[in-house]
Short mmCIF file of C-alpha atoms in Angstrom, two decimals:
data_model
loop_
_atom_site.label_atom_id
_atom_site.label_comp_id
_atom_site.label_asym_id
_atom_site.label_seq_id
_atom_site.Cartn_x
_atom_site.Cartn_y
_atom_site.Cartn_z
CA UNK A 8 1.96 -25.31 -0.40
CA UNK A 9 4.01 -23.69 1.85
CA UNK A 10 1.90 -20.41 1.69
CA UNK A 11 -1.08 -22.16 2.96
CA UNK A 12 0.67 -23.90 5.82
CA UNK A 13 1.35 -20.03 6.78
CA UNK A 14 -1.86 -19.48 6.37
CA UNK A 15 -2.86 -22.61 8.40
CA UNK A 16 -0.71 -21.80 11.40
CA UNK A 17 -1.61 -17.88 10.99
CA UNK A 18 -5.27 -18.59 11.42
CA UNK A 19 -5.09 -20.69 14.56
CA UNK A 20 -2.06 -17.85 16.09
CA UNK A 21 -0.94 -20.98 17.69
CA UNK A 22 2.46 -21.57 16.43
CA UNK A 23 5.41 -20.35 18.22
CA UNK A 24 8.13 -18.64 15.23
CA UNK A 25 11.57 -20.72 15.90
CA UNK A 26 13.38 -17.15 16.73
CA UNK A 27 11.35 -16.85 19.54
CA UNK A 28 12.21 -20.54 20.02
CA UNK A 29 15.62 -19.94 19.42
CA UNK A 30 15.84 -17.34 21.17
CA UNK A 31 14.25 -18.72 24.85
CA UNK A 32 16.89 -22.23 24.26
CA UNK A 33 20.09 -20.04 24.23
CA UNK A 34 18.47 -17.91 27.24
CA UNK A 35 18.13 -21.38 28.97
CA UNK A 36 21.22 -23.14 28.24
CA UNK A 37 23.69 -19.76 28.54
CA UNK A 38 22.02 -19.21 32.13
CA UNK A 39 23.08 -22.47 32.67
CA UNK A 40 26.60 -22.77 31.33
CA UNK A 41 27.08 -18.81 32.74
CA UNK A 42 26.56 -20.21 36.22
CA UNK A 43 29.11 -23.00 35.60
CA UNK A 44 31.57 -21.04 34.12
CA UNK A 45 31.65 -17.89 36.98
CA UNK A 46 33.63 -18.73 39.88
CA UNK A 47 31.30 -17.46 42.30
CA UNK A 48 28.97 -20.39 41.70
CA UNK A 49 27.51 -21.52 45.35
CA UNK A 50 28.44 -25.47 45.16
CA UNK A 51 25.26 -26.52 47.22
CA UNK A 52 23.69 -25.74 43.75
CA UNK A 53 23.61 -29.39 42.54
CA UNK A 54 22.57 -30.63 45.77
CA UNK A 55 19.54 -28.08 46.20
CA UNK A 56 18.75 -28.69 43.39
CA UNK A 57 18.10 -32.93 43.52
CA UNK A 58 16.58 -32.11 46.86
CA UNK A 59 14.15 -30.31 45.44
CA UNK A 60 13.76 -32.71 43.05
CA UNK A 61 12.92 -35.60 45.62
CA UNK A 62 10.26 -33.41 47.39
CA UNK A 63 8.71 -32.64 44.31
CA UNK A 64 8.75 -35.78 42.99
CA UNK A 65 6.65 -36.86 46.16
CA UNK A 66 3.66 -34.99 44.86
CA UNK A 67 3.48 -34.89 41.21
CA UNK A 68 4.91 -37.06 38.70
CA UNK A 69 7.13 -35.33 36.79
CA UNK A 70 10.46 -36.43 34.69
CA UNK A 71 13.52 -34.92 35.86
CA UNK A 72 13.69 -32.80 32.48
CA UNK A 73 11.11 -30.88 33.32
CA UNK A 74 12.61 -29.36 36.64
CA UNK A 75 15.10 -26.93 35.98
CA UNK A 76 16.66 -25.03 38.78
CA UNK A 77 19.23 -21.84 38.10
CA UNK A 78 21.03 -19.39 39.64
CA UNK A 79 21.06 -15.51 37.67
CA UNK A 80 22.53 -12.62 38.66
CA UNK A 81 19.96 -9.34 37.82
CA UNK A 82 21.75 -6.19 38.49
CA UNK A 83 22.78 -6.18 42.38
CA UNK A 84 20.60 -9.24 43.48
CA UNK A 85 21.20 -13.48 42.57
CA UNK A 86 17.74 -14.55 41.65
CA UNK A 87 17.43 -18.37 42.62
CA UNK A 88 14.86 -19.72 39.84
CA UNK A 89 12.98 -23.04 40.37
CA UNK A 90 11.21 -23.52 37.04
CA UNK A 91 8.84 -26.85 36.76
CA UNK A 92 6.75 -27.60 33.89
CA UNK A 93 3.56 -29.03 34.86
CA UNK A 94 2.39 -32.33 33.17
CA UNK A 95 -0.22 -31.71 30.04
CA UNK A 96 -3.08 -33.96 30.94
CA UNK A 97 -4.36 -33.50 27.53
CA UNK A 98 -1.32 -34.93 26.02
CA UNK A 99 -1.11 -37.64 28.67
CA UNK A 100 -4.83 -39.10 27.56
CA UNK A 101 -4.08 -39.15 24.11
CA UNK B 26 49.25 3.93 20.72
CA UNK B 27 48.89 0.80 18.84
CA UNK B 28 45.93 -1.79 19.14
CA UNK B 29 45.42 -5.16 19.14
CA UNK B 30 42.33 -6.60 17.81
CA UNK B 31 41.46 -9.98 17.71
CA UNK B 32 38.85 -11.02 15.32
CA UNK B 33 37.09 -14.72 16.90
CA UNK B 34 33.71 -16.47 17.12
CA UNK B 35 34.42 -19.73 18.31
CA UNK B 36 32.43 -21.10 15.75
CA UNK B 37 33.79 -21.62 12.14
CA UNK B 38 32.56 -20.37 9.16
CA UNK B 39 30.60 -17.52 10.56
CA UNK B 40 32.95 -15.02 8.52
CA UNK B 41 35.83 -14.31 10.68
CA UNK B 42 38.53 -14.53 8.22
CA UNK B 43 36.12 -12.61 5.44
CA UNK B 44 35.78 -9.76 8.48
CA UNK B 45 39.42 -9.75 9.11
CA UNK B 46 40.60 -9.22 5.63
CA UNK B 47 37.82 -6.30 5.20
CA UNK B 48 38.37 -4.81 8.33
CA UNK B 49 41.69 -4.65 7.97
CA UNK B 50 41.75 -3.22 5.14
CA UNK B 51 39.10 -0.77 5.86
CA UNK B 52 41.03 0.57 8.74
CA UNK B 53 44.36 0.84 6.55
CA UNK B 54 41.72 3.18 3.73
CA UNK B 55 41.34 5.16 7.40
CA UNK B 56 44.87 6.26 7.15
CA UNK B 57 46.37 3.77 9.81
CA UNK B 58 49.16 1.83 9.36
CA UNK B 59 47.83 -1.95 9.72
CA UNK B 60 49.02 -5.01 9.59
CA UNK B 61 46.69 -8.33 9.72
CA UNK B 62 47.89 -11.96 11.22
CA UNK B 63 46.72 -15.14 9.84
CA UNK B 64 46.72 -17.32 13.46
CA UNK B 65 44.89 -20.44 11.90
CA UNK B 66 48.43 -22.59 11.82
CA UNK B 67 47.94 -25.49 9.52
CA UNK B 68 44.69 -23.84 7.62
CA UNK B 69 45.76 -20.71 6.72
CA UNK B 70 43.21 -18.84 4.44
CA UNK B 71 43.80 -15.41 4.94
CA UNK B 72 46.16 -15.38 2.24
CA UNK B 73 43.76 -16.44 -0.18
CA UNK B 74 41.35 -13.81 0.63
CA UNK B 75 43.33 -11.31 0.77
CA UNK B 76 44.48 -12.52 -2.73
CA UNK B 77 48.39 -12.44 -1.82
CA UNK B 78 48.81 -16.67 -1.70
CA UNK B 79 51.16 -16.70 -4.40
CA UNK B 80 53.94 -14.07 -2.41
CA UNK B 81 53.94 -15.86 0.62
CA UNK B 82 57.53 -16.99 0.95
CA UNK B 83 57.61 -16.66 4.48
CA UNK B 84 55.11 -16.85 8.05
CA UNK B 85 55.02 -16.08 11.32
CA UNK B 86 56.48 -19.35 12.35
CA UNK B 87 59.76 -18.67 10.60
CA UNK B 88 59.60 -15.69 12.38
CA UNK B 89 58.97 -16.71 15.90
CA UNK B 90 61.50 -19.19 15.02
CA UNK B 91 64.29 -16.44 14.58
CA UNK B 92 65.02 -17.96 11.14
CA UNK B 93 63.68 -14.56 9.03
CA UNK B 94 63.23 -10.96 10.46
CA UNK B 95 59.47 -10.21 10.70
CA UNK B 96 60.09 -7.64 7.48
CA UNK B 97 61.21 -10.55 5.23
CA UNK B 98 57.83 -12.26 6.34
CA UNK B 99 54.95 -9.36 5.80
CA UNK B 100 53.79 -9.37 2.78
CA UNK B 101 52.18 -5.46 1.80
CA UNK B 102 48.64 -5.63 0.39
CA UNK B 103 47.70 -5.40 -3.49
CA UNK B 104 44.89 -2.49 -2.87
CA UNK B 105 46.21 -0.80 0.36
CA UNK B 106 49.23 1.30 0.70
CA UNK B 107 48.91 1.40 4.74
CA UNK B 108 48.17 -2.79 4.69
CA UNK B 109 50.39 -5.50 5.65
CA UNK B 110 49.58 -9.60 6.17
CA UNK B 111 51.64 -11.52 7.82
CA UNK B 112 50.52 -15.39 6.97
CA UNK B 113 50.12 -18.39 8.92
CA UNK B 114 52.04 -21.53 8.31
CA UNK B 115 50.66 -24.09 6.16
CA UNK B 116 53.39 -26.91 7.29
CA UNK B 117 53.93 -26.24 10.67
CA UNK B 118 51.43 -27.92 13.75
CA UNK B 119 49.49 -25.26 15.61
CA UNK B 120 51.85 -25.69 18.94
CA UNK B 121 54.57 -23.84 16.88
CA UNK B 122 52.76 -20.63 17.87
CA UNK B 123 53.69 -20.34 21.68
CA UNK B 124 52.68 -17.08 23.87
CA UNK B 125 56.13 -15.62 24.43
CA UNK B 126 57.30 -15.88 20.10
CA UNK B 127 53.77 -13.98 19.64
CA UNK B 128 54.22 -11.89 22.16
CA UNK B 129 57.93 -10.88 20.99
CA UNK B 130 56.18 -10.01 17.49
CA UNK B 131 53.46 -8.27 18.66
CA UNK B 132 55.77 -6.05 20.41
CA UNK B 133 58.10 -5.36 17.71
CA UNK B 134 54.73 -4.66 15.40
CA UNK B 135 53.33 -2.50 17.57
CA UNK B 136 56.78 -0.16 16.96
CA UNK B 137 55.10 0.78 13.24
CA UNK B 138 51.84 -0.12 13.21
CA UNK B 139 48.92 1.51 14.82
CA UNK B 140 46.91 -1.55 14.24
CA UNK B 141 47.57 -5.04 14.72
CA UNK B 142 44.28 -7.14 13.42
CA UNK B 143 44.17 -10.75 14.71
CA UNK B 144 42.10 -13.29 12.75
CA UNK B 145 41.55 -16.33 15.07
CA UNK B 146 41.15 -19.97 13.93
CA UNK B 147 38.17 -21.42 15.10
CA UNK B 148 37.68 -22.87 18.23
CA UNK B 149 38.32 -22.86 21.84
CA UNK B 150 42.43 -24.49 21.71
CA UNK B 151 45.91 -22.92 21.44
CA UNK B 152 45.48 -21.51 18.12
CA UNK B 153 42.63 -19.30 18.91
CA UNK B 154 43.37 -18.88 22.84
CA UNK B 155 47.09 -16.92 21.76
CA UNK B 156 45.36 -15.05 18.96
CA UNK B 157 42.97 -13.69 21.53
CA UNK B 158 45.35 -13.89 24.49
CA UNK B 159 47.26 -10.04 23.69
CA UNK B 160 43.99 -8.34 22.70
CA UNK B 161 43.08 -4.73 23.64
CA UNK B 162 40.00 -5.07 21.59
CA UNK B 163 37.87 -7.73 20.03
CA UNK B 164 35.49 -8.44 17.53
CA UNK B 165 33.04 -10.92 18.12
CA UNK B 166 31.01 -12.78 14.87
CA UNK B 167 28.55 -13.83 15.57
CA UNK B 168 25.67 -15.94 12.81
CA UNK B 169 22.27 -15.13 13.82
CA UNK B 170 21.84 -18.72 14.51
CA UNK B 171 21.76 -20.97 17.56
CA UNK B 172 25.14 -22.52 17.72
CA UNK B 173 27.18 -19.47 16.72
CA UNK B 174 25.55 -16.93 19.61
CA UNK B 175 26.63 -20.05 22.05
CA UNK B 176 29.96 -20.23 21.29
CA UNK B 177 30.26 -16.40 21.07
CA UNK B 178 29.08 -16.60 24.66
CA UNK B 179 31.75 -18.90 25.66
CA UNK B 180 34.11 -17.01 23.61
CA UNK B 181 33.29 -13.98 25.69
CA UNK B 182 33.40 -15.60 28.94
CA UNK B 183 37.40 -16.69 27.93
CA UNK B 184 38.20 -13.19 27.20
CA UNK B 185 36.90 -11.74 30.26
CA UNK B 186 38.82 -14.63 32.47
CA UNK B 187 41.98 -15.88 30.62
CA UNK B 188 43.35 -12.87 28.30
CA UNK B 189 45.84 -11.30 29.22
CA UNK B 190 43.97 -8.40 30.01
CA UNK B 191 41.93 -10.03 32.81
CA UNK B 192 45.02 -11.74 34.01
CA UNK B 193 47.13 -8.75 34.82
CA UNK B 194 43.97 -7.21 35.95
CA UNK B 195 43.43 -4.68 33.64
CA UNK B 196 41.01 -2.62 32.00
CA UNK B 197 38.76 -5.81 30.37
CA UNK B 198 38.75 -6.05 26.80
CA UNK B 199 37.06 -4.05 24.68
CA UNK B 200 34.30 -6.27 23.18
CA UNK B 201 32.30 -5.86 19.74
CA UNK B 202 29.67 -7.29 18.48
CA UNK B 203 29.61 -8.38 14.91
CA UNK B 204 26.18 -9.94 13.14
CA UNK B 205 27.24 -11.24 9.85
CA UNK B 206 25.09 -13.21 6.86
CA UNK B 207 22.06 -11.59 8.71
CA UNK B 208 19.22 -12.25 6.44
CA UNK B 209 16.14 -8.86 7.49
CA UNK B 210 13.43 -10.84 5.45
CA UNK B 211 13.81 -14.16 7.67
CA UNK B 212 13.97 -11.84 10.54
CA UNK B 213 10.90 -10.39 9.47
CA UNK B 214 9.17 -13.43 9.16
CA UNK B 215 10.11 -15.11 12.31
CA UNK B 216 12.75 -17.41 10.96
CA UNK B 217 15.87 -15.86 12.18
CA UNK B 218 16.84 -14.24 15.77
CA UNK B 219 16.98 -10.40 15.32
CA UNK B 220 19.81 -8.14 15.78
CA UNK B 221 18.21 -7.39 19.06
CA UNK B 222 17.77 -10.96 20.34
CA UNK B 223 21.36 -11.87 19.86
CA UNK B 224 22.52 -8.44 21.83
CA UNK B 225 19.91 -9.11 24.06
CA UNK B 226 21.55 -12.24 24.70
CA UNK B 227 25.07 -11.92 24.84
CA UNK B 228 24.92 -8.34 26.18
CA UNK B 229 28.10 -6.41 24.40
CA UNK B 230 27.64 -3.17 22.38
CA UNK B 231 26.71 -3.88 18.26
CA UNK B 232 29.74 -2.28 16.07
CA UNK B 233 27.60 -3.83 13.02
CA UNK B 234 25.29 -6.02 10.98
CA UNK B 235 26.69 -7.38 7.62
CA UNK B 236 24.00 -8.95 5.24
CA UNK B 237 24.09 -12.11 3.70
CA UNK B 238 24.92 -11.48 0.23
CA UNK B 239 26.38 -13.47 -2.81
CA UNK B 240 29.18 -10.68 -3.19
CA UNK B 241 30.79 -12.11 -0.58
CA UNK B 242 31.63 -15.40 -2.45
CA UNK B 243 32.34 -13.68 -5.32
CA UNK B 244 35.30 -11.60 -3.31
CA UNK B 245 36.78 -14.44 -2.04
CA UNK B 246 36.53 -15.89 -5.41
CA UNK B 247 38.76 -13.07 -6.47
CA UNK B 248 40.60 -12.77 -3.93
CA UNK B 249 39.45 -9.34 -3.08
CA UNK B 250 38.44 -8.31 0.63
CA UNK B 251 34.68 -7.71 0.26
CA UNK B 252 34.88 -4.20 1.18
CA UNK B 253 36.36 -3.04 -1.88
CA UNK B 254 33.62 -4.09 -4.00
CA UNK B 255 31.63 -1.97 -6.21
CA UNK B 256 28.22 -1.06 -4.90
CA UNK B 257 27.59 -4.01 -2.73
CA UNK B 258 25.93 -3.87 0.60
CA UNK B 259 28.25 -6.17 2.43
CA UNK B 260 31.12 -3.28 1.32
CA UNK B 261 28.97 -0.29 2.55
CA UNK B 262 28.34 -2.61 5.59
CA UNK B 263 31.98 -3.27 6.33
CA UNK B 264 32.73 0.55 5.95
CA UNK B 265 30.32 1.19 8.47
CA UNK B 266 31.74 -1.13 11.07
CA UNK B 267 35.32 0.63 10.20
CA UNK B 268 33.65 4.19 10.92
CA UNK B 269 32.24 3.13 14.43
CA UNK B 270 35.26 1.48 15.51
CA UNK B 271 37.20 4.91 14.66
CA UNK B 272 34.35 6.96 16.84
CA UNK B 273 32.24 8.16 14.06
CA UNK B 274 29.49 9.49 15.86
CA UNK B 275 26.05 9.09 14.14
CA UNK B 276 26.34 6.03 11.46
CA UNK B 277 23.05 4.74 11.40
CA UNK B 278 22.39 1.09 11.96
CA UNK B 279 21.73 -0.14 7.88
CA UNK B 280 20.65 -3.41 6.62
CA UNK B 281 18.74 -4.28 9.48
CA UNK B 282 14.97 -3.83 7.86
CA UNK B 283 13.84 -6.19 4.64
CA UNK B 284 13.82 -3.51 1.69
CA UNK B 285 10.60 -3.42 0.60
CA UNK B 286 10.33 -4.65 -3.48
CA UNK B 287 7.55 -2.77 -5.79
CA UNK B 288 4.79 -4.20 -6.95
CA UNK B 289 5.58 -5.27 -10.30
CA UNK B 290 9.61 -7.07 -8.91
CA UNK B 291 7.10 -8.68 -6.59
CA UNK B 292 4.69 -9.92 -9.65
CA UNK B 293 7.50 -10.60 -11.63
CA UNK B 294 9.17 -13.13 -8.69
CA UNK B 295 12.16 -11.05 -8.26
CA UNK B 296 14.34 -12.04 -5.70
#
């Protein structure tokens, strides 16, 4: 049973292994708890972020889950990164 | 010089009492003189593992308490002349264990021993905050699963701002990596974060990967740290972690590929 739900999911090369879904969650939520942990946290973080929120809000309707803004240090530089998730029309029509 | 390592997770049951009783021991088969504290006030286990519950007359609260001397209270290991334990209280509440009474004993240990192994209760509250608090060097285990590579990272992030280390502004602590119960075949087939992915992740050096493996019930079942066990993986594992943490240059990285079964074990349904 189980072999041919492999084989199912192998065929269409659609389905995402849970490491590699495992693995992109803890990159998401340690990024986030990292930049509340370090001291040198800028606190206009929370604010920037539900401004940018509001704006985008104004021109495509979203749910506030889907905006995620963080702050990550890469070597020498802070990378601001505004990540937004689009909504799937095909998944809205259904 | 003596060295303090603290053996912690955050997490529970990810294998750090299993990991302090082997790598204890392992490092007292090296030739150093060892001793290995039970910090998990209230639930101590490391007796049991270490298969020594039965001689425990005395622990380390009596001793912070100044009613024993600290040689009434270790208790010298079964299977390893260099090996001491020193046991946690079973009676006592986990606030008994204050910084300055460890502290005092930790000193006075580090007169004869050249290594002082620290196996943390889980969690993020006293109990596991003053085991980690005096560390020069500290082992993290980590389960190649979601919850236990968060809490390692939190785990990490207290050592590098609240031990004592990072308080008196010294040289940071010395931070290991430890993968136990890692299973290569769910690796392989995309059921279990890799070696890689957690390091990628939480960024410290690996010191080792131990495989999940029934010997490791079967140890604790005899109260036997693992890494005395006859021609078992997780032993030949545990040895290797012991090598690297001495500077053994070389040890290759084992149990981190599926072995690959014959034909026939295959046909047959072998396991």
């Amino acid at each position: 049973m189980s072999m041919i739900a492999d084989l199912i999911s192998y065929l269409r090369g659609n389905e995402k292994k849970t490491a590699v879904v495992a693995k992109e969650r803890l990159q998401i939520i340690l990024a986030h708890e990292r930049a509340g942990r370090g001291a040198s946290t800028p606190d206009y973080l929370p604010a920037l972020q539900e401004e940018l929120m509001v704006v985008i809000a104004k021109y495509i309707h979203i749910d506030r889950e889907s905006i995620n803004v963080q702050l990550e240090k890469h070597g020498e530089y802070d990378v601001l990164e505004l990540n937004i998730t689009l909504p799937d029309k095909m998944r809205n029509n259904r | 010089m003596s060295k303090v390592i603290v053996v912690t997770s955050g997490k529970g049951g990810v294998g750090k009492t299993t990991t302090s009783a082997s790598f204890s021991s392992g490092l007292a088969l090296r030739g150093n003189k060892t001793v290995v504290i039970d910090f998990d006030v209230g639930l101590r286990n490391l007796d049991l593992i270490m298969g020594c519950e039965r001689r425990v007359v005395y622990d380390i609260i009596n001793v912070i308490n100044g009613e024993v001397s600290l040689k009434q209270a270790l208790i010298k290991d079964k299977n390893c002349d260099n090996l001491y334990i020193l046991p946690a209280s079973q009676t006592r509440d986990k606030d008994a264990l204050n910084l300055e009474g460890v502290e005092r004993i930790l000193n006075e240990l580090k007169e004869s021993f050249d290594c002082i192994v620290c196996d943390s209760p889980a969690g993020i509250e006293s109990g596991a905050f003053t085991a980690m608090y005096f560390a020069d060097e500290a082992l993290i285990v980590t389960n190649p699963e979601v919850s236990s590579v968060r809490d390692s990272d939190r785990i990490l992030g207290i050592l590098a701002a609240k031990s004592k280390r990072a308080v008196d502004g010294l040289e940071p602590v010395k931070e290991h990596l430890l993968v136990t119960r890692y299973d290569p075949k769910r690796v392989e087939a995309g059921e279990m974060l890799s070696v890689t992915d957690i390091q990628e992740i939480l960024r410290i050096p690996l010191i080792g990967v131990i495989p999940e493996s029934e010997s490791v019930l079967q140890a604790s079942n005899a109260g036997t740290p693992a890494i005395h066990l006859d021609k078992s993986d997780v032993a030949e594992a545990y040895r290797d972690v012991v090598g690297r943490f001495m500077g053994d240059a070389g040890l290759p990285m084992r149990f981190v590929t599926a072995e690959k079964k014959g034909f026939f074990k295959r046909l047959l349904g072998g396991r």
